Amino acid sequence: MKEKRGKNVSTNRPEPKSILITGATGGIGGELAKRYARPGRTLILWGRDEEKLRKISAVCGGRGAKIISRQIDLAKGQDALSAFYEDDAIAQCDMVILGAGLSDIKTPKDLTEDPQKVLQLALVNYTAPVTLATAAARRMIPRKGGRVVLIGSVSAYYELPFSAAYSSSKAGLASFASAARLGWEEEGIKVIHIAPGFVDTQMSQRLKGSLPFLVSVENAAKRIMKAIHHNEEECIFPWQFRILRVAERLVPQFLRKRILKSIRADQE
């Protein structure tokens, strides 16, 4: 089935000149960084892994982009906010791709998810991206526009009992994207919410068992860039998950609850 554009597509799409990418040392973030690297463009690359950050910065710099790199832990929210203001003062971002994220699940042997990991998930998956998105919009509005791209997950739409913290953090991100879009659109800020299914990254590779409709990092990056180029408000991919998103609305609540409770997961 041919991939279609997401809902509410705009054709007003100037090419970004200065892009912040968080999670640039991860699979999707690194692939996006490489694909966006070109002469005349500034890439602000943030990541936790110093060695991976050095390598991806070298690759992108070799493709002609001006690179500003920063090793950073987004769980330290105030540090991240201060870092954004410093980097934006130099580069004047016209697009931010907020893709850093953590995942964790409750395995069959666990009573609950690890409370410490729940805290980390909330900080990295929700608090940091919405804070940075707001800071970016605040800086972009006087410049007459920009794009805020929030990379979430299809798990935002499902109450996964083995992954309550992760799915709820992504649900919060999706809700923020919808609200921020309404609040900022008249100021020229495009808010794009990306909700991928399983992508072949280290995060997914930790999970045991079947990963339905698995997408390569390369194809995920291409789909995300297409959504950004066309200013799609919401991009759910691959297409099978869009169909499931529509179909599950027709399922009675009691049956939906039963199905979700029956799902089991484990990780390495």
mmCIF file of C-alpha atoms in Angstrom:
data_model
loop_
_atom_site.group_PDB
_atom_site.id
_atom_site.type_symbol
_atom_site.label_atom_id
_atom_site.label_comp_id
_atom_site.label_asym_id
_atom_site.label_seq_id
_atom_site.Cartn_x
_atom_site.Cartn_y
_atom_site.Cartn_z
ATOM 1 C CA MET A 1 0.000 0.000 0.000
ATOM 2 C CA LYS A 2 1.414 3.350 -0.998
ATOM 3 C CA GLU A 3 2.210 5.672 1.882
ATOM 4 C CA LYS A 4 -0.108 8.665 1.942
ATOM 5 C CA ARG A 5 0.453 12.033 3.480
ATOM 6 C CA GLY A 6 -0.805 12.688 6.981
ATOM 7 C CA LYS A 7 -3.742 14.893 7.774
ATOM 8 C CA ASN A 8 -3.938 18.636 7.147
ATOM 9 C CA VAL A 9 -1.057 19.044 4.723
ATOM 10 C CA SER A 10 0.326 22.492 3.911
ATOM 11 C CA THR A 11 2.396 23.310 0.850
ATOM 12 C CA ASN A 12 4.089 26.344 2.436
ATOM 13 C CA ARG A 13 7.503 24.811 3.011
ATOM 14 C CA PRO A 14 10.674 26.934 2.918
ATOM 15 C CA GLU A 15 13.843 24.921 3.425
ATOM 16 C CA PRO A 16 15.211 25.195 6.985
ATOM 17 C CA LYS A 17 18.573 26.892 7.399
ATOM 18 C CA SER A 18 19.308 26.041 11.032
ATOM 19 C CA ILE A 19 18.090 22.812 12.654
ATOM 20 C CA LEU A 20 18.350 21.540 16.217
ATOM 21 C CA ILE A 21 18.160 17.741 16.466
ATOM 22 C CA THR A 22 17.947 16.165 19.910
ATOM 23 C CA GLY A 23 18.730 12.481 20.126
ATOM 24 C CA ALA A 24 21.274 12.890 17.331
ATOM 25 C CA THR A 25 23.275 9.932 18.644
ATOM 26 C CA GLY A 26 20.282 7.611 18.270
ATOM 27 C CA GLY A 27 19.196 5.705 15.189
ATOM 28 C CA ILE A 28 16.495 8.032 13.864
ATOM 29 C CA GLY A 29 18.145 11.254 15.020
ATOM 30 C CA GLY A 30 21.489 10.309 13.513
ATOM 31 C CA GLU A 31 19.926 9.338 10.200
ATOM 32 C CA LEU A 32 17.973 12.597 10.045
ATOM 33 C CA ALA A 33 21.136 14.555 10.816
ATOM 34 C CA LYS A 34 22.993 12.906 7.922
ATOM 35 C CA ARG A 35 20.135 13.488 5.512
ATOM 36 C CA TYR A 36 19.709 17.137 6.480
ATOM 37 C CA ALA A 37 23.444 17.891 6.310
ATOM 38 C CA ARG A 38 24.358 20.133 3.381
ATOM 39 C CA PRO A 39 26.355 23.271 2.594
ATOM 40 C CA GLY A 40 24.741 26.454 3.837
ATOM 41 C CA ARG A 41 22.857 24.753 6.655
ATOM 42 C CA THR A 42 23.648 24.729 10.382
ATOM 43 C CA LEU A 43 22.961 21.580 12.385
ATOM 44 C CA ILE A 44 22.827 21.738 16.166
ATOM 45 C CA LEU A 45 23.330 18.148 17.266
ATOM 46 C CA TRP A 46 22.561 17.067 20.813
ATOM 47 C CA GLY A 47 23.175 13.617 22.256
ATOM 48 C CA ARG A 48 24.232 11.743 25.372
ATOM 49 C CA ASP A 49 26.930 9.513 23.850
ATOM 50 C CA GLU A 50 30.093 11.580 23.373
ATOM 51 C CA GLU A 51 31.782 9.183 20.927
ATOM 52 C CA LYS A 52 28.682 8.769 18.749
ATOM 53 C CA LEU A 53 28.175 12.526 18.805
ATOM 54 C CA ARG A 54 31.721 13.084 17.602
ATOM 55 C CA LYS A 55 31.234 10.609 14.756
ATOM 56 C CA ILE A 56 27.875 11.927 13.552
ATOM 57 C CA SER A 57 29.188 15.497 13.749
ATOM 58 C CA ALA A 58 32.158 14.531 11.572
ATOM 59 C CA VAL A 59 29.915 12.856 8.996
ATOM 60 C CA CYS A 60 27.548 15.818 8.810
ATOM 61 C CA GLY A 61 30.402 18.305 8.718
ATOM 62 C CA GLY A 62 31.924 16.313 5.874
ATOM 63 C CA ARG A 63 28.734 16.874 3.915
ATOM 64 C CA GLY A 64 29.150 20.620 4.178
ATOM 65 C CA ALA A 65 26.962 21.544 7.127
ATOM 66 C CA LYS A 66 28.119 23.868 9.883
ATOM 67 C CA ILE A 67 28.013 21.842 13.101
ATOM 68 C CA ILE A 68 27.315 22.853 16.676
ATOM 69 C CA SER A 69 27.389 19.763 18.887
ATOM 70 C CA ARG A 70 26.589 19.324 22.535
ATOM 71 C CA GLN A 71 26.762 16.326 24.845
ATOM 72 C CA ILE A 72 23.729 16.683 27.076
ATOM 73 C CA ASP A 73 21.342 14.765 29.302
ATOM 74 C CA LEU A 74 17.789 15.993 28.753
ATOM 75 C CA ALA A 75 16.753 14.668 32.153
ATOM 76 C CA LYS A 76 18.519 17.778 33.472
ATOM 77 C CA GLY A 77 15.829 20.111 32.232
ATOM 78 C CA GLN A 78 17.224 23.463 33.321
ATOM 79 C CA ASP A 79 20.593 22.640 31.760
ATOM 80 C CA ALA A 80 18.832 21.731 28.508
ATOM 81 C CA LEU A 81 16.851 24.967 28.485
ATOM 82 C CA SER A 82 19.963 27.061 29.116
ATOM 83 C CA ALA A 83 21.814 25.141 26.403
ATOM 84 C CA PHE A 84 19.049 25.828 23.917
ATOM 85 C CA TYR A 85 19.186 29.566 24.544
ATOM 86 C CA GLU A 86 22.969 29.530 24.107
ATOM 87 C CA ASP A 87 22.884 27.573 20.848
ATOM 88 C CA ASP A 88 19.921 29.470 19.441
ATOM 89 C CA ALA A 89 21.658 32.777 20.109
ATOM 90 C CA ILE A 90 24.386 31.585 17.739
ATOM 91 C CA ALA A 91 22.363 29.739 15.115
ATOM 92 C CA GLN A 92 18.808 31.196 15.201
ATOM 93 C CA CYS A 93 16.969 27.896 14.734
ATOM 94 C CA ASP A 94 14.120 27.820 12.248
ATOM 95 C CA MET A 95 13.400 24.145 12.915
ATOM 96 C CA VAL A 96 13.757 21.902 15.951
ATOM 97 C CA ILE A 97 13.416 18.117 15.758
ATOM 98 C CA LEU A 98 12.866 16.854 19.279
ATOM 99 C CA GLY A 99 13.607 13.175 18.943
ATOM 100 C CA ALA A 100 15.464 12.125 22.087
ATOM 101 C CA GLY A 101 13.639 9.459 24.043
ATOM 102 C CA LEU A 102 13.871 6.604 26.509
ATOM 103 C CA SER A 103 11.849 3.409 26.783
ATOM 104 C CA ASP A 104 11.208 0.755 29.393
ATOM 105 C CA ILE A 105 8.604 -1.908 30.103
ATOM 106 C CA LYS A 106 7.325 -4.009 32.964
ATOM 107 C CA THR A 107 8.478 -7.544 32.257
ATOM 108 C CA PRO A 108 6.422 -10.570 33.358
ATOM 109 C CA LYS A 109 8.611 -10.973 36.455
ATOM 110 C CA ASP A 110 8.229 -7.332 37.565
ATOM 111 C CA LEU A 111 5.559 -6.071 39.958
ATOM 112 C CA THR A 112 5.595 -2.620 38.357
ATOM 113 C CA GLU A 113 7.852 -0.517 36.206
ATOM 114 C CA ASP A 114 10.994 0.755 37.935
ATOM 115 C CA PRO A 115 10.036 4.064 39.663
ATOM 116 C CA GLN A 116 13.439 5.606 38.920
ATOM 117 C CA LYS A 117 13.069 4.778 35.224
ATOM 118 C CA VAL A 118 9.528 6.161 35.269
ATOM 119 C CA LEU A 119 10.958 9.469 36.476
ATOM 120 C CA GLN A 120 13.595 9.446 33.726
ATOM 121 C CA LEU A 121 10.981 8.640 31.082
ATOM 122 C CA ALA A 122 8.784 11.521 32.177
ATOM 123 C CA LEU A 123 11.675 13.978 32.094
ATOM 124 C CA VAL A 124 13.180 12.917 28.766
ATOM 125 C CA ASN A 125 10.062 11.909 26.820
ATOM 126 C CA TYR A 126 7.714 14.675 27.922
ATOM 127 C CA THR A 127 9.086 17.443 30.131
ATOM 128 C CA ALA A 128 12.214 18.198 28.098
ATOM 129 C CA PRO A 129 10.635 18.189 24.615
ATOM 130 C CA VAL A 130 7.637 20.342 25.549
ATOM 131 C CA THR A 131 9.925 22.776 27.357
ATOM 132 C CA LEU A 132 12.308 23.006 24.399
ATOM 133 C CA ALA A 133 9.404 23.252 21.959
ATOM 134 C CA THR A 134 7.989 26.185 23.895
ATOM 135 C CA ALA A 135 11.369 27.893 24.125
ATOM 136 C CA ALA A 136 11.905 27.401 20.397
ATOM 137 C CA ALA A 137 8.491 28.805 19.502
ATOM 138 C CA ARG A 138 9.117 31.800 21.738
ATOM 139 C CA ARG A 139 12.313 32.537 19.816
ATOM 140 C CA MET A 140 10.873 31.727 16.365
ATOM 141 C CA ILE A 141 7.745 33.897 16.579
ATOM 142 C CA PRO A 142 9.601 37.246 16.341
ATOM 143 C CA ARG A 143 11.454 35.772 13.341
ATOM 144 C CA LYS A 144 8.112 35.217 11.581
ATOM 145 C CA GLY A 145 7.869 31.456 11.774
ATOM 146 C CA GLY A 146 9.487 28.066 12.083
ATOM 147 C CA ARG A 147 8.833 24.379 12.587
ATOM 148 C CA VAL A 148 8.609 22.351 15.783
ATOM 149 C CA VAL A 149 8.802 18.597 15.174
ATOM 150 C CA LEU A 150 7.930 16.277 18.049
ATOM 151 C CA ILE A 151 8.843 12.625 17.565
ATOM 152 C CA GLY A 152 6.546 10.444 19.630
ATOM 153 C CA SER A 153 5.188 6.948 19.107
ATOM 154 C CA VAL A 154 2.031 5.096 18.079
ATOM 155 C CA SER A 155 1.989 3.866 21.681
ATOM 156 C CA ALA A 156 0.563 7.308 22.504
ATOM 157 C CA TYR A 157 -2.820 6.017 21.345
ATOM 158 C CA TYR A 158 -2.870 2.816 23.415
ATOM 159 C CA GLU A 159 -2.923 2.303 27.182
ATOM 160 C CA LEU A 160 -0.232 -0.370 27.288
ATOM 161 C CA PRO A 161 -0.334 -2.011 30.740
ATOM 162 C CA PHE A 162 3.261 -3.263 30.499
ATOM 163 C CA SER A 163 4.514 0.169 29.453
ATOM 164 C CA ALA A 164 2.308 2.666 31.250
ATOM 165 C CA ALA A 165 5.014 5.290 31.755
ATOM 166 C CA TYR A 166 6.291 5.159 28.177
ATOM 167 C CA SER A 167 2.895 5.157 26.472
ATOM 168 C CA SER A 168 1.553 7.917 28.713
ATOM 169 C CA SER A 169 4.633 10.084 28.146
ATOM 170 C CA LYS A 170 4.045 9.785 24.407
ATOM 171 C CA ALA A 171 0.312 10.442 24.873
ATOM 172 C CA GLY A 172 1.189 13.627 26.706
ATOM 173 C CA LEU A 173 3.499 14.645 23.879
ATOM 174 C CA ALA A 174 0.744 14.039 21.311
ATOM 175 C CA SER A 175 -1.707 16.097 23.340
ATOM 176 C CA PHE A 176 0.810 18.909 23.719
ATOM 177 C CA ALA A 177 1.421 18.919 19.961
ATOM 178 C CA SER A 178 -2.298 19.333 19.259
ATOM 179 C CA ALA A 179 -2.701 22.128 21.793
ATOM 180 C CA ALA A 180 0.492 23.964 20.822
ATOM 181 C CA ARG A 181 -0.468 23.789 17.157
ATOM 182 C CA LEU A 182 -3.696 25.640 17.897
ATOM 183 C CA GLY A 183 -1.895 28.150 20.064
ATOM 184 C CA TRP A 184 0.984 28.938 17.717
ATOM 185 C CA GLU A 185 -0.349 28.515 14.185
ATOM 186 C CA GLU A 186 -1.403 32.152 13.829
ATOM 187 C CA GLU A 187 2.148 33.128 14.752
ATOM 188 C CA GLY A 188 3.593 31.130 11.862
ATOM 189 C CA ILE A 189 4.803 28.128 13.869
ATOM 190 C CA LYS A 190 4.144 24.717 12.323
ATOM 191 C CA VAL A 191 3.864 21.915 14.883
ATOM 192 C CA ILE A 192 4.380 18.442 13.438
ATOM 193 C CA HIS A 193 3.770 15.311 15.494
ATOM 194 C CA ILE A 194 5.480 12.130 14.305
ATOM 195 C CA ALA A 195 4.129 8.804 15.621
ATOM 196 C CA PRO A 196 6.173 5.882 14.295
ATOM 197 C CA GLY A 197 5.549 2.244 15.016
ATOM 198 C CA PHE A 198 8.460 -0.140 15.493
ATOM 199 C CA VAL A 199 11.697 1.190 13.995
ATOM 200 C CA ASP A 200 14.819 -0.971 13.826
ATOM 201 C CA THR A 201 16.838 0.917 16.451
ATOM 202 C CA GLN A 202 18.643 -0.169 19.615
ATOM 203 C CA MET A 203 15.503 0.748 21.546
ATOM 204 C CA SER A 204 13.368 -1.746 19.604
ATOM 205 C CA GLN A 205 16.113 -4.362 19.480
ATOM 206 C CA ARG A 206 15.913 -4.702 23.271
ATOM 207 C CA LEU A 207 12.370 -6.062 22.981
ATOM 208 C CA LYS A 208 11.857 -9.795 22.769
ATOM 209 C CA GLY A 209 9.374 -11.375 20.385
ATOM 210 C CA SER A 210 7.634 -10.158 17.253
ATOM 211 C CA LEU A 211 7.852 -6.519 16.165
ATOM 212 C CA PRO A 212 5.007 -6.124 13.659
ATOM 213 C CA PHE A 213 5.474 -3.839 10.649
ATOM 214 C CA LEU A 214 9.109 -3.100 11.568
ATOM 215 C CA VAL A 215 10.550 -0.151 9.610
ATOM 216 C CA SER A 216 14.231 0.447 8.873
ATOM 217 C CA VAL A 217 15.896 3.565 10.240
ATOM 218 C CA GLU A 218 16.476 4.777 6.679
ATOM 219 C CA ASN A 219 12.823 4.450 5.687
ATOM 220 C CA ALA A 220 11.694 6.023 8.945
ATOM 221 C CA ALA A 221 13.920 9.048 8.334
ATOM 222 C CA LYS A 222 12.642 9.419 4.779
ATOM 223 C CA ARG A 223 9.032 9.301 5.953
ATOM 224 C CA ILE A 224 9.690 11.846 8.692
ATOM 225 C CA MET A 225 11.409 14.213 6.268
ATOM 226 C CA LYS A 226 8.476 13.911 3.887
ATOM 227 C CA ALA A 227 6.065 14.795 6.685
ATOM 228 C CA ILE A 228 8.184 17.794 7.632
ATOM 229 C CA HIS A 229 8.512 18.951 4.028
ATOM 230 C CA HIS A 230 4.733 18.901 3.593
ATOM 231 C CA ASN A 231 4.029 20.331 7.069
ATOM 232 C CA GLU A 232 1.851 17.361 8.016
ATOM 233 C CA GLU A 233 0.244 17.995 11.378
ATOM 234 C CA GLU A 234 0.323 14.321 12.359
ATOM 235 C CA CYS A 235 2.266 11.505 10.732
ATOM 236 C CA ILE A 236 1.535 7.932 11.818
ATOM 237 C CA PHE A 237 3.592 5.297 10.045
ATOM 238 C CA PRO A 238 3.833 2.699 8.680
ATOM 239 C CA TRP A 239 0.400 2.745 7.057
ATOM 240 C CA GLN A 240 -0.772 -0.373 8.903
ATOM 241 C CA PHE A 241 -0.809 1.575 12.156
ATOM 242 C CA ARG A 242 -2.951 4.295 10.601
ATOM 243 C CA ILE A 243 -5.498 1.654 9.674
ATOM 244 C CA LEU A 244 -5.362 0.222 13.198
ATOM 245 C CA ARG A 245 -5.822 3.718 14.598
ATOM 246 C CA VAL A 246 -9.079 4.083 12.674
ATOM 247 C CA ALA A 247 -10.252 0.525 13.317
ATOM 248 C CA GLU A 248 -9.687 0.588 17.076
ATOM 249 C CA ARG A 249 -12.134 3.479 17.435
ATOM 250 C CA LEU A 250 -14.864 1.096 16.313
ATOM 251 C CA VAL A 251 -14.045 -1.517 18.959
ATOM 252 C CA PRO A 252 -16.266 -1.457 22.084
ATOM 253 C CA GLN A 253 -14.443 -0.187 25.154
ATOM 254 C CA PHE A 254 -14.794 -3.432 27.115
ATOM 255 C CA LEU A 255 -13.272 -5.423 24.253
ATOM 256 C CA ARG A 256 -10.491 -2.883 23.749
ATOM 257 C CA LYS A 257 -9.637 -3.122 27.451
ATOM 258 C CA ARG A 258 -9.569 -6.906 27.298
ATOM 259 C CA ILE A 259 -7.266 -6.899 24.288
ATOM 260 C CA LEU A 260 -4.830 -4.436 25.857
ATOM 261 C CA LYS A 261 -4.690 -6.406 29.111
ATOM 262 C CA SER A 262 -3.905 -9.587 27.201
ATOM 263 C CA ILE A 263 -0.753 -8.176 25.594
ATOM 264 C CA ARG A 264 2.533 -9.371 27.068
ATOM 265 C CA ALA A 265 6.048 -8.067 26.485
ATOM 266 C CA ASP A 266 9.600 -8.692 27.615
ATOM 267 C CA GLN A 267 12.985 -7.101 27.042
ATOM 268 C CA GLU A 268 16.662 -7.928 27.303
#
